[in-house]
Coordinates of C-alpha atoms in Angstrom, one line a residue:
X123 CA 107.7 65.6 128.4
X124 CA 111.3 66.9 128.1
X125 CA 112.4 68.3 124.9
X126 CA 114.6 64.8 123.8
X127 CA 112.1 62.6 124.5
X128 CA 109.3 65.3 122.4
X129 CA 111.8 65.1 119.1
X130 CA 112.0 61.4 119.5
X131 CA 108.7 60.7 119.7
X132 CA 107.5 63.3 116.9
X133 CA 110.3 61.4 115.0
X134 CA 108.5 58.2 115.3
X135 CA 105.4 59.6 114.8
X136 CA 104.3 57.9 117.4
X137 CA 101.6 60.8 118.0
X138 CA 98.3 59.8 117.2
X139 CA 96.3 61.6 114.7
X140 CA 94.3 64.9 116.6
X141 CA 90.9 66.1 116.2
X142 CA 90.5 69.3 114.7
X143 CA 90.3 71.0 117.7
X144 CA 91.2 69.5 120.8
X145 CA 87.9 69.3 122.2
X146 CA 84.5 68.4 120.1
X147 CA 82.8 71.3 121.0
X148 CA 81.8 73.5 118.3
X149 CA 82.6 76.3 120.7
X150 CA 85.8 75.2 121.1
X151 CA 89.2 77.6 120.0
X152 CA 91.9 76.5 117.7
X153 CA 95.0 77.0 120.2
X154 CA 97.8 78.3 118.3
X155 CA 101.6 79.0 118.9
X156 CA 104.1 81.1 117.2
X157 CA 107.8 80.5 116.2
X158 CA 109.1 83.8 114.8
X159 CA 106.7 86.7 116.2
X160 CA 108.4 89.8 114.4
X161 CA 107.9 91.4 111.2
X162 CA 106.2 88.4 108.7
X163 CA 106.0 86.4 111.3
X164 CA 104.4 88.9 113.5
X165 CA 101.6 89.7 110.3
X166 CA 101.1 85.7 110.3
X167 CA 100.4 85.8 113.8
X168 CA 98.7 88.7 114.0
X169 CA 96.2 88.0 111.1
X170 CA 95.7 84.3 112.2
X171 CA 94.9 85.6 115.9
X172 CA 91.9 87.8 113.7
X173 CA 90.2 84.9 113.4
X174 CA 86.9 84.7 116.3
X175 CA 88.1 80.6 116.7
X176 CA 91.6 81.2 116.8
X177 CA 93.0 81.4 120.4
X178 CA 97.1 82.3 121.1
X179 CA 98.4 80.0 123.9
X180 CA 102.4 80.1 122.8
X181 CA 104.7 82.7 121.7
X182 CA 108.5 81.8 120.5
X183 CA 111.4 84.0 119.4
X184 CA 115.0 84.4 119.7
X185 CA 114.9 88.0 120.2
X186 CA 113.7 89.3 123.8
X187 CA 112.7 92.6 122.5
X188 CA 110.5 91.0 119.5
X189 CA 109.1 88.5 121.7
X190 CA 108.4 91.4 124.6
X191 CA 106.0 93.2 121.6
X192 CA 104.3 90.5 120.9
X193 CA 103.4 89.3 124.3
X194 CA 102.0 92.7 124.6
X195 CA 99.3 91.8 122.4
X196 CA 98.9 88.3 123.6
X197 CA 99.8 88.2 127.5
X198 CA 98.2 84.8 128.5
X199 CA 100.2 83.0 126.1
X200 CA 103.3 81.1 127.4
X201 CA 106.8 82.9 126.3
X202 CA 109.6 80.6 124.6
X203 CA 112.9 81.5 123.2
X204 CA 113.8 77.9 121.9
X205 CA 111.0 76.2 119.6
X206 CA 111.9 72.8 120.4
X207 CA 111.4 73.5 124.5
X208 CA 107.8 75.1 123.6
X209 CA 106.9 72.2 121.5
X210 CA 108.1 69.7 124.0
X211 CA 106.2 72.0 126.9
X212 CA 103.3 72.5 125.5
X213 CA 102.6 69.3 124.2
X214 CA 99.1 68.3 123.3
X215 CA 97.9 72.1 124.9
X216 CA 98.2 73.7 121.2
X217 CA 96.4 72.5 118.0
X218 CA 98.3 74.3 115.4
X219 CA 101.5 76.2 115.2
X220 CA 102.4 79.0 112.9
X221 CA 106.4 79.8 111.7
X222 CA 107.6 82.8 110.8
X223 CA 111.6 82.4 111.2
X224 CA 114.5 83.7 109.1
X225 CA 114.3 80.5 106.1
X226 CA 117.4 78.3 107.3
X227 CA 114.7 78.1 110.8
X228 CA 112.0 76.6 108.9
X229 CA 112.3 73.2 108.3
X230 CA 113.2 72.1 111.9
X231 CA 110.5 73.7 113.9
X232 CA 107.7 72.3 110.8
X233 CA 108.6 68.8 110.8
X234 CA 108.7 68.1 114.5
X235 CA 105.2 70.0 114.6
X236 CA 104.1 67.8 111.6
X237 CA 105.0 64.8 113.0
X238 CA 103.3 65.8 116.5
X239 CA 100.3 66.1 114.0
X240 CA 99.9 69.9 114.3
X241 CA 98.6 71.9 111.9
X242 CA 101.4 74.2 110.1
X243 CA 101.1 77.6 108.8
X244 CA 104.7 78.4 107.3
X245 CA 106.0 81.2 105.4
X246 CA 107.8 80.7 102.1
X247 CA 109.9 80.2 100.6
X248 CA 109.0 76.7 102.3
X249 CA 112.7 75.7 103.5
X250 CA 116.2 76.9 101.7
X251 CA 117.0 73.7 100.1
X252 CA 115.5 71.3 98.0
X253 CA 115.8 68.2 100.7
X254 CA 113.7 70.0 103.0
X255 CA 111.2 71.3 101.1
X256 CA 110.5 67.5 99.8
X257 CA 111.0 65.9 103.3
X258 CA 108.2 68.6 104.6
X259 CA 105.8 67.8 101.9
X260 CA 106.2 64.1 102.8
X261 CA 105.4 64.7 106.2
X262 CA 102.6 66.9 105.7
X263 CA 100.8 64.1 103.6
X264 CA 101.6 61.3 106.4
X265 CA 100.5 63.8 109.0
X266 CA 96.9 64.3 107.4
X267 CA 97.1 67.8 108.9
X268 CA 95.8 71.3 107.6
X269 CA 98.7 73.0 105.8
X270 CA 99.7 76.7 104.3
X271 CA 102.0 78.4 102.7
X272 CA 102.5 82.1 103.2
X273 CA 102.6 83.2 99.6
X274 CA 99.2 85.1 101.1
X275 CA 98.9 86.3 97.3
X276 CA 97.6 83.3 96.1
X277 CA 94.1 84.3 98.1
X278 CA 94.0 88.0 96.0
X279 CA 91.0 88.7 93.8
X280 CA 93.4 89.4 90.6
X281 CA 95.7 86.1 90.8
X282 CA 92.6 84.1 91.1
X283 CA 91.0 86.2 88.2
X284 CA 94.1 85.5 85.7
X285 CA 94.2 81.9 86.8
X286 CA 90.3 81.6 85.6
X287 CA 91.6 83.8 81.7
X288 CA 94.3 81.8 81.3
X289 CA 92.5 78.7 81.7
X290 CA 89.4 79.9 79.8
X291 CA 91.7 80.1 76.8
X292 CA 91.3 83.8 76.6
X293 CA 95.4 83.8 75.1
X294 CA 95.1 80.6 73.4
X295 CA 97.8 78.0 74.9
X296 CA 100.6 80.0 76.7
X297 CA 104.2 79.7 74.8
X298 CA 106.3 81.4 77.3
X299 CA 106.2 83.4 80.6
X300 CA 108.2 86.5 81.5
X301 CA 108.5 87.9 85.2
X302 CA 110.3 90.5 86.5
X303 CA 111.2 91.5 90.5
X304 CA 113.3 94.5 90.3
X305 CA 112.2 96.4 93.3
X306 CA 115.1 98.0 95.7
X307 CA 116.4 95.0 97.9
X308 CA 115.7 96.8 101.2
X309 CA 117.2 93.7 103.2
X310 CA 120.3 94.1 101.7
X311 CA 123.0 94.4 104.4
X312 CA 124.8 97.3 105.2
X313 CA 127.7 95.7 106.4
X314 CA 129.0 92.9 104.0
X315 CA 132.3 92.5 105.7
X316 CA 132.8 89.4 107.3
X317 CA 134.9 90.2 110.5
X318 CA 136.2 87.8 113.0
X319 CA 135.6 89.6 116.0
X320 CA 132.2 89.9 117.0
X321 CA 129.9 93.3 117.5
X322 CA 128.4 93.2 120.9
X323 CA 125.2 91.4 120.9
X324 CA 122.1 93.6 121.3
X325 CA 120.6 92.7 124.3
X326 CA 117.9 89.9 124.8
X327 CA 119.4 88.2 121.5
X328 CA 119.9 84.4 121.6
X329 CA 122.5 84.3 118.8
X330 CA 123.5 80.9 119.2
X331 CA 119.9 80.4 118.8
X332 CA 119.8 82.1 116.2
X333 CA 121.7 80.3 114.1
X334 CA 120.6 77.1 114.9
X335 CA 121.2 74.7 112.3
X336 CA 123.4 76.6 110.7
X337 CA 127.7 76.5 112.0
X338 CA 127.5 80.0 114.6
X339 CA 129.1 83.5 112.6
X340 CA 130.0 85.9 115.0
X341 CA 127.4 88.6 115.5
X342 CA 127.8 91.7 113.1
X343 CA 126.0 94.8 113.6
X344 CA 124.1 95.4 110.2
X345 CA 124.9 92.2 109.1
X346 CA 122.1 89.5 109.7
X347 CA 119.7 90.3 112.3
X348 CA 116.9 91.4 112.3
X349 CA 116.3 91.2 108.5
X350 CA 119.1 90.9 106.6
X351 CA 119.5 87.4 106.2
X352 CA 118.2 86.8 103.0
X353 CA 121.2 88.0 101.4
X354 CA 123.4 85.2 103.0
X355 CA 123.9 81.9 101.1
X356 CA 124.0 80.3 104.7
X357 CA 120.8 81.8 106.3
X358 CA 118.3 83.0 103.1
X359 CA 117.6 82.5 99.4
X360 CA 118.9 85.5 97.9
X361 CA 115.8 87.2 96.0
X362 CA 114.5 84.6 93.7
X363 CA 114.0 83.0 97.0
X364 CA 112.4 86.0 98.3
X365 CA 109.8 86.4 95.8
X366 CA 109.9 83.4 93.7
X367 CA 107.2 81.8 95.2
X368 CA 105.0 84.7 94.8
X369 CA 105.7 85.2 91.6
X370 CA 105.4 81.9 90.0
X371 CA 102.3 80.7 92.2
X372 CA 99.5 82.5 89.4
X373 CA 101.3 80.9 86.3
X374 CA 102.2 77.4 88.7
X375 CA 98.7 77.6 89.2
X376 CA 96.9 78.5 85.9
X377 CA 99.0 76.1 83.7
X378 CA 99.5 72.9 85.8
X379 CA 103.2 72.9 85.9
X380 CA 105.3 70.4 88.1
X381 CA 108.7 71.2 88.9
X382 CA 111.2 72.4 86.2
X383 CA 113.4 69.9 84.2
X384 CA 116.5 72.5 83.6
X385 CA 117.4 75.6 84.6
X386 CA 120.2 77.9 83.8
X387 CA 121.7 81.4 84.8
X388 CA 122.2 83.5 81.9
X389 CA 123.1 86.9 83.8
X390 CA 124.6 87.1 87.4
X391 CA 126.0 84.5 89.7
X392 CA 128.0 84.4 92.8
X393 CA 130.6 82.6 94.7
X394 CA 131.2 83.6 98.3
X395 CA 129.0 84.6 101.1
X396 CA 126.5 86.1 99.9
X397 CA 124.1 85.6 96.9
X398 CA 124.4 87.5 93.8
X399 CA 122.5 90.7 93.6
X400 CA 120.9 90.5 90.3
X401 CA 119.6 87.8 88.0
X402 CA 118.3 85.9 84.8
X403 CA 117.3 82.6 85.2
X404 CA 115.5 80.5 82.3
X405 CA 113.5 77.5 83.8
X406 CA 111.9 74.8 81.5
X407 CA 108.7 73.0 82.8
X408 CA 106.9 69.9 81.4
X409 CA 104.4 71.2 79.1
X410 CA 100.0 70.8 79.9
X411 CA 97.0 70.9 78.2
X412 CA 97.4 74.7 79.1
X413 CA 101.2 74.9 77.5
X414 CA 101.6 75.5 73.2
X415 CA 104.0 73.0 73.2
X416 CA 106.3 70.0 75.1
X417 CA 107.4 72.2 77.0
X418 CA 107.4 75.4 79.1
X419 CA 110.2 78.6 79.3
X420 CA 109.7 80.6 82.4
X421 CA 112.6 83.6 82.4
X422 CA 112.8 84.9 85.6
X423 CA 114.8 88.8 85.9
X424 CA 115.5 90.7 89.2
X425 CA 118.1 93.2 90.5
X426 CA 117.5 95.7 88.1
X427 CA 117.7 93.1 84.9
X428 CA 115.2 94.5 82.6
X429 CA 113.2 91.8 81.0
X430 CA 113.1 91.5 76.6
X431 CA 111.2 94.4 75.9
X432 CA 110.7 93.1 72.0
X433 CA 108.1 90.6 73.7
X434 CA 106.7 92.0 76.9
X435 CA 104.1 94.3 75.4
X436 CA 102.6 97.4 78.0
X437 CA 98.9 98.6 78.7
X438 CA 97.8 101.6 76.5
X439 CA 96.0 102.3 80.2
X440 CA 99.9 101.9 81.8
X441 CA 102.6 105.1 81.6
X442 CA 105.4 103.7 83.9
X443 CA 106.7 100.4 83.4
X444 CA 106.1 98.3 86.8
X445 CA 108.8 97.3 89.6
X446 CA 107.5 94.0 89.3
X447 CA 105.2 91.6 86.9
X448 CA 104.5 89.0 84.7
X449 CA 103.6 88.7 81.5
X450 CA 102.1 85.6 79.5
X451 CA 102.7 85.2 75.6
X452 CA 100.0 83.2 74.0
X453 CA 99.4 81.2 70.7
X454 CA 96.2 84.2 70.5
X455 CA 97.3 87.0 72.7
X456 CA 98.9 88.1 75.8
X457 CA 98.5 88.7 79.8
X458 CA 100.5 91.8 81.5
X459 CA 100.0 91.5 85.4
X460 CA 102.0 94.2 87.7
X461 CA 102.4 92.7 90.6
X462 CA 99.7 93.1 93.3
X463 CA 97.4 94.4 90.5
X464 CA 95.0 93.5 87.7
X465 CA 95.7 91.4 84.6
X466 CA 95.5 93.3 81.4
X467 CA 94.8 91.2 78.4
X468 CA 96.2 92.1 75.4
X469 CA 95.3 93.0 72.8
X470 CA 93.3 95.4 75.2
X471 CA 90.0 95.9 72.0
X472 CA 89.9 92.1 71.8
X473 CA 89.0 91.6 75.2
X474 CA 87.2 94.2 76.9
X475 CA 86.0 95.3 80.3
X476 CA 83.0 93.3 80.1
X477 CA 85.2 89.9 79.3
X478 CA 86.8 89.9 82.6
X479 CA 85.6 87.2 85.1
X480 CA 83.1 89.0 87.6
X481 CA 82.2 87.5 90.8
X482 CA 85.2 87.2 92.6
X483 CA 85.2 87.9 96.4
X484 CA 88.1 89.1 98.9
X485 CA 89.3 85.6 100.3
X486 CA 91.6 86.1 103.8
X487 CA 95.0 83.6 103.3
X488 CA 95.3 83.2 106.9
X489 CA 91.4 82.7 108.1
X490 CA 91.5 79.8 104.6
X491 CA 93.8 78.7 106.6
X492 CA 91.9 78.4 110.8
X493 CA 88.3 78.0 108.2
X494 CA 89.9 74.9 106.5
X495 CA 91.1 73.2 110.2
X496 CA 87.9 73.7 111.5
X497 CA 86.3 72.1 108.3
X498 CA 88.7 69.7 108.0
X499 CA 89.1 70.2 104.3
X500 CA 92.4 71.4 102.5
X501 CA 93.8 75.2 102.7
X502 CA 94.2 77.1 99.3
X503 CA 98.0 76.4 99.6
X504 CA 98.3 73.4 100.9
X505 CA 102.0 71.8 101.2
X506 CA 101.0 69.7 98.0
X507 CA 100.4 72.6 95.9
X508 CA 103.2 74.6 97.9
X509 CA 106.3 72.4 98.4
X510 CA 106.1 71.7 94.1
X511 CA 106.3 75.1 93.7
X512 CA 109.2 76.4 96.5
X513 CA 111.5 73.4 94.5
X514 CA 110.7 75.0 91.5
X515 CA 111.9 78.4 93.2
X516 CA 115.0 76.7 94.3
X517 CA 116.4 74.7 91.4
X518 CA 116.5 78.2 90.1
X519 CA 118.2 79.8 92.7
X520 CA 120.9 76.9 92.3
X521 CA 121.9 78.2 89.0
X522 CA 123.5 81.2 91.2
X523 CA 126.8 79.1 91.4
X524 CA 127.2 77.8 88.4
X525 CA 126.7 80.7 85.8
X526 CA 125.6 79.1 82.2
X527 CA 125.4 76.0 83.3
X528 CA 122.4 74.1 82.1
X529 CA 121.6 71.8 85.7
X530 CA 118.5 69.0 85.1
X531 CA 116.3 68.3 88.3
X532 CA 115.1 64.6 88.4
X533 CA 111.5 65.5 90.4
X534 CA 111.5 61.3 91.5
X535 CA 114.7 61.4 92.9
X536 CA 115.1 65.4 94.0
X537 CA 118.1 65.3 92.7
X538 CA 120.7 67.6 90.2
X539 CA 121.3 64.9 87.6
X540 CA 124.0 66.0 85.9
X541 CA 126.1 67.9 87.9
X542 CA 128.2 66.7 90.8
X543 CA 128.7 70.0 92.9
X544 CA 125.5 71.4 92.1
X545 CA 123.9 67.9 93.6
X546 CA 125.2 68.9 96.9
X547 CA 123.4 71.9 97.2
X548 CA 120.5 69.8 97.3
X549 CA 121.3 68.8 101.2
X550 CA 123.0 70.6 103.9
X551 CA 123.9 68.9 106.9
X552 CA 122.8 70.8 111.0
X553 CA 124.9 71.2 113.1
X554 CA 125.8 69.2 115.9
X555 CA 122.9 69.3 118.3
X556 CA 120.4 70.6 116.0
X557 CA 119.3 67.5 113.8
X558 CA 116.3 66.5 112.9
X559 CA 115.6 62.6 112.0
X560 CA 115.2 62.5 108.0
X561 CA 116.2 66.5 107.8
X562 CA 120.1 67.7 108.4

């Protein structure tokens, strides 16, 4: 099957639905490819292929020299540097696919495998805009397939345990939420000087790949490749997109929240290029039976903004201030998380060592993921969990270009209500060549 007819037919879903593995045995190995095989997409498919089941039968990048590593590791599987030829050439030799691409790349390569009833493990944030996230929840429902997110934090022993406090009314009914992300930006570009004349391509790149759906830039040393696109309005999500969904996924989780109603940028902004370096964004949710009131404010601070210290209250047990947290205000106390580390509830003699939910084993993100195919049940971030909480992420990032500026998201219609130019962030069209039925 050639790579036109492969898009059309996904597009029709004219697939019929797989078994969990292609063949009934219950020796048989999940066959998995790979879009994106460097860096987070080289830990996704690294950690899936840890899995005794899991077999690698495709690899796909841009880059020659990133692909050239991973085939190293995996040298039976078949080498790609265009996902929509592998898709097409592989065909019904793959179960499952995992994508790991720069964000503008995700969408594309997840939908067509959706709709060819793969099973899709995707790092987040889901997809850069709000149109694509929704479209790729839609399809993952119609597809019936297992789904994941990559916000592999979700699976750790301390989000679980402040999901299980929170919701055991340790804090009473939560008022507000505070989180922070104000660690160096280490993708940041070191050139941010948008010359016409391109840098000599590094050899084995695909550029024009690389951009796919995106109009082509000329190629600039420093610039985009090989990590740097986050910082670029066209290719990334600046770094509420970065971390937002890692951040938000505990209190998403604990409190029941939908997507946000309004959201505003109180600090920051930016115009051109690039997206603005530093940020406050206040979101408000739809209250729950978790919530003190109607609603929900969630302020979110990165770039070396310094959440309200008159409400963020610290550990005795803490001396340094973390990089990164979250901290929970309640009608009957408080939660301070650092990131990647324990809650601490506070205050810290009303709820002692002994209060703390015991029990809790490791849990591996990307085996929940191959365990749940094979069982046929739902992942622990399945699209329907995950593509709520990536548009909650991005109607936040929106408010880059349009300092304070309240913008109100209609969830039914995924769209910015009341505000003409904002509204058209919520789509971007592909390029020429590169569209996707229902997508760009």
């Amino acid at each position: 099957m050639n790579r036109r007819r492969f898009l059309q037919t996904t597009a029709a879903s004219a697939l019929g639905f797989p078994a969990i593995l292609r063949s009934a045995s219950p020796n048989s190995m999940l066959q998995v490819a790979s879009i994106g095989v460097a860096r987070m997409g080289g830990r996704t498919l690294q950690s899936v292929a840890t899995h005794e089941k899991v077999k690698i039968v495709g690899l796909c990048d841009v880059d020659a020299a990133h692909l050239a590593q991973a085939v190293k590791l995996f040298p039976n599987a078949s080498q790609h540097k265009d996902w929509r030829e592998m898709l097409a050439n592989l065909g019904d030799k793959f179960d499952a696919v995992t994508v790991g691409t720069p964000d503008h790349s995700h969408a594309g390569p997840c939908v067509t495998a959706l709709r060819a009833k793969k099973h899709v493990y995707l790092q987040k944030p889901m997809a850069p805009t709000l149109h694509e996230c929704r479209v790729i929840t839609e399809e993952a429902k119609k597809a019936g397939v297992v789904t994941q997110l990559g916000n592999q934090g979700r699976s750790s022993i301390e989000a679980r345990m402040t999901v299980q406090i929170i919701q055991s009314g340790a804090i009473g009914k939560v008022k507000e939420v505070i989180m922070w992300e104000n660690k160096p930006l280490s993708w940041w570009p070191k050139n941010t000087e948008l010359r016409p004349q391109a840098d000599a391509l590094p050899e084995g790149l695909d550029w024009d790949l690389w951009c796919g759906v995106r109009n082509p830039v000329p190629y600039l040393k420093d610039t985009y490749h090989p990590q740097n696109w986050r910082a670029w309005f066209d290719f990334g999500c600046g770094e509420m997109g970065d971390m937002g969904c890692h951040h938000f996924d505990t209190t998403f989780d604990a409190l029941k929240l939908t997507t946000p109603t309004r959201a505003r940028l109180t600090h920051g902004g930016s115009q051109g290029a690039l997206w603005g370096e530093k940020r406050i964004v206040e979101l408000d949710f739809p209250g729950s039976e978790y919530t003190a009131e109607n609603t929900l404010r969630v302020t979110w601070y990165d770039g070396g903004m310094d959440p309200d210290m008159t409400k963020v209250k610290m550990p005795k047990v803490l001396t340094k201030f973390p990089q990164s947290g979250t901290f929970w205000v309640g009608t009957e106390g408080s939660i301070f998380k650092p990131y990647g580390q324990r809650p601490f509830v506070l205050p810290e003699e009303n709820f002692p060592a002994e209060k703390y939910p015991k029990g809790l084993k490791g849990q591996d993100h990307y085996h929940d993921w191959v365990d749940a195919i094979l069982a046929g049940k739902k992942s622990c971030a399945d699209f329907s969990h995950g593509g709520p909480l990536t548009e909650s992420v991005l109607v936040g990032t929106i408010t880059d270009r349009f300092p304070g500026q309240w913008l109100e998201f209609d969830r039914e219609t995924c769209q910015i209500s009341n505000h003409e130019a904002a509204n058209k962030l919520v789509k971007r069209a592909y390029r020429e060549g590169w569209q996707v039925p229902g997508l760009g």
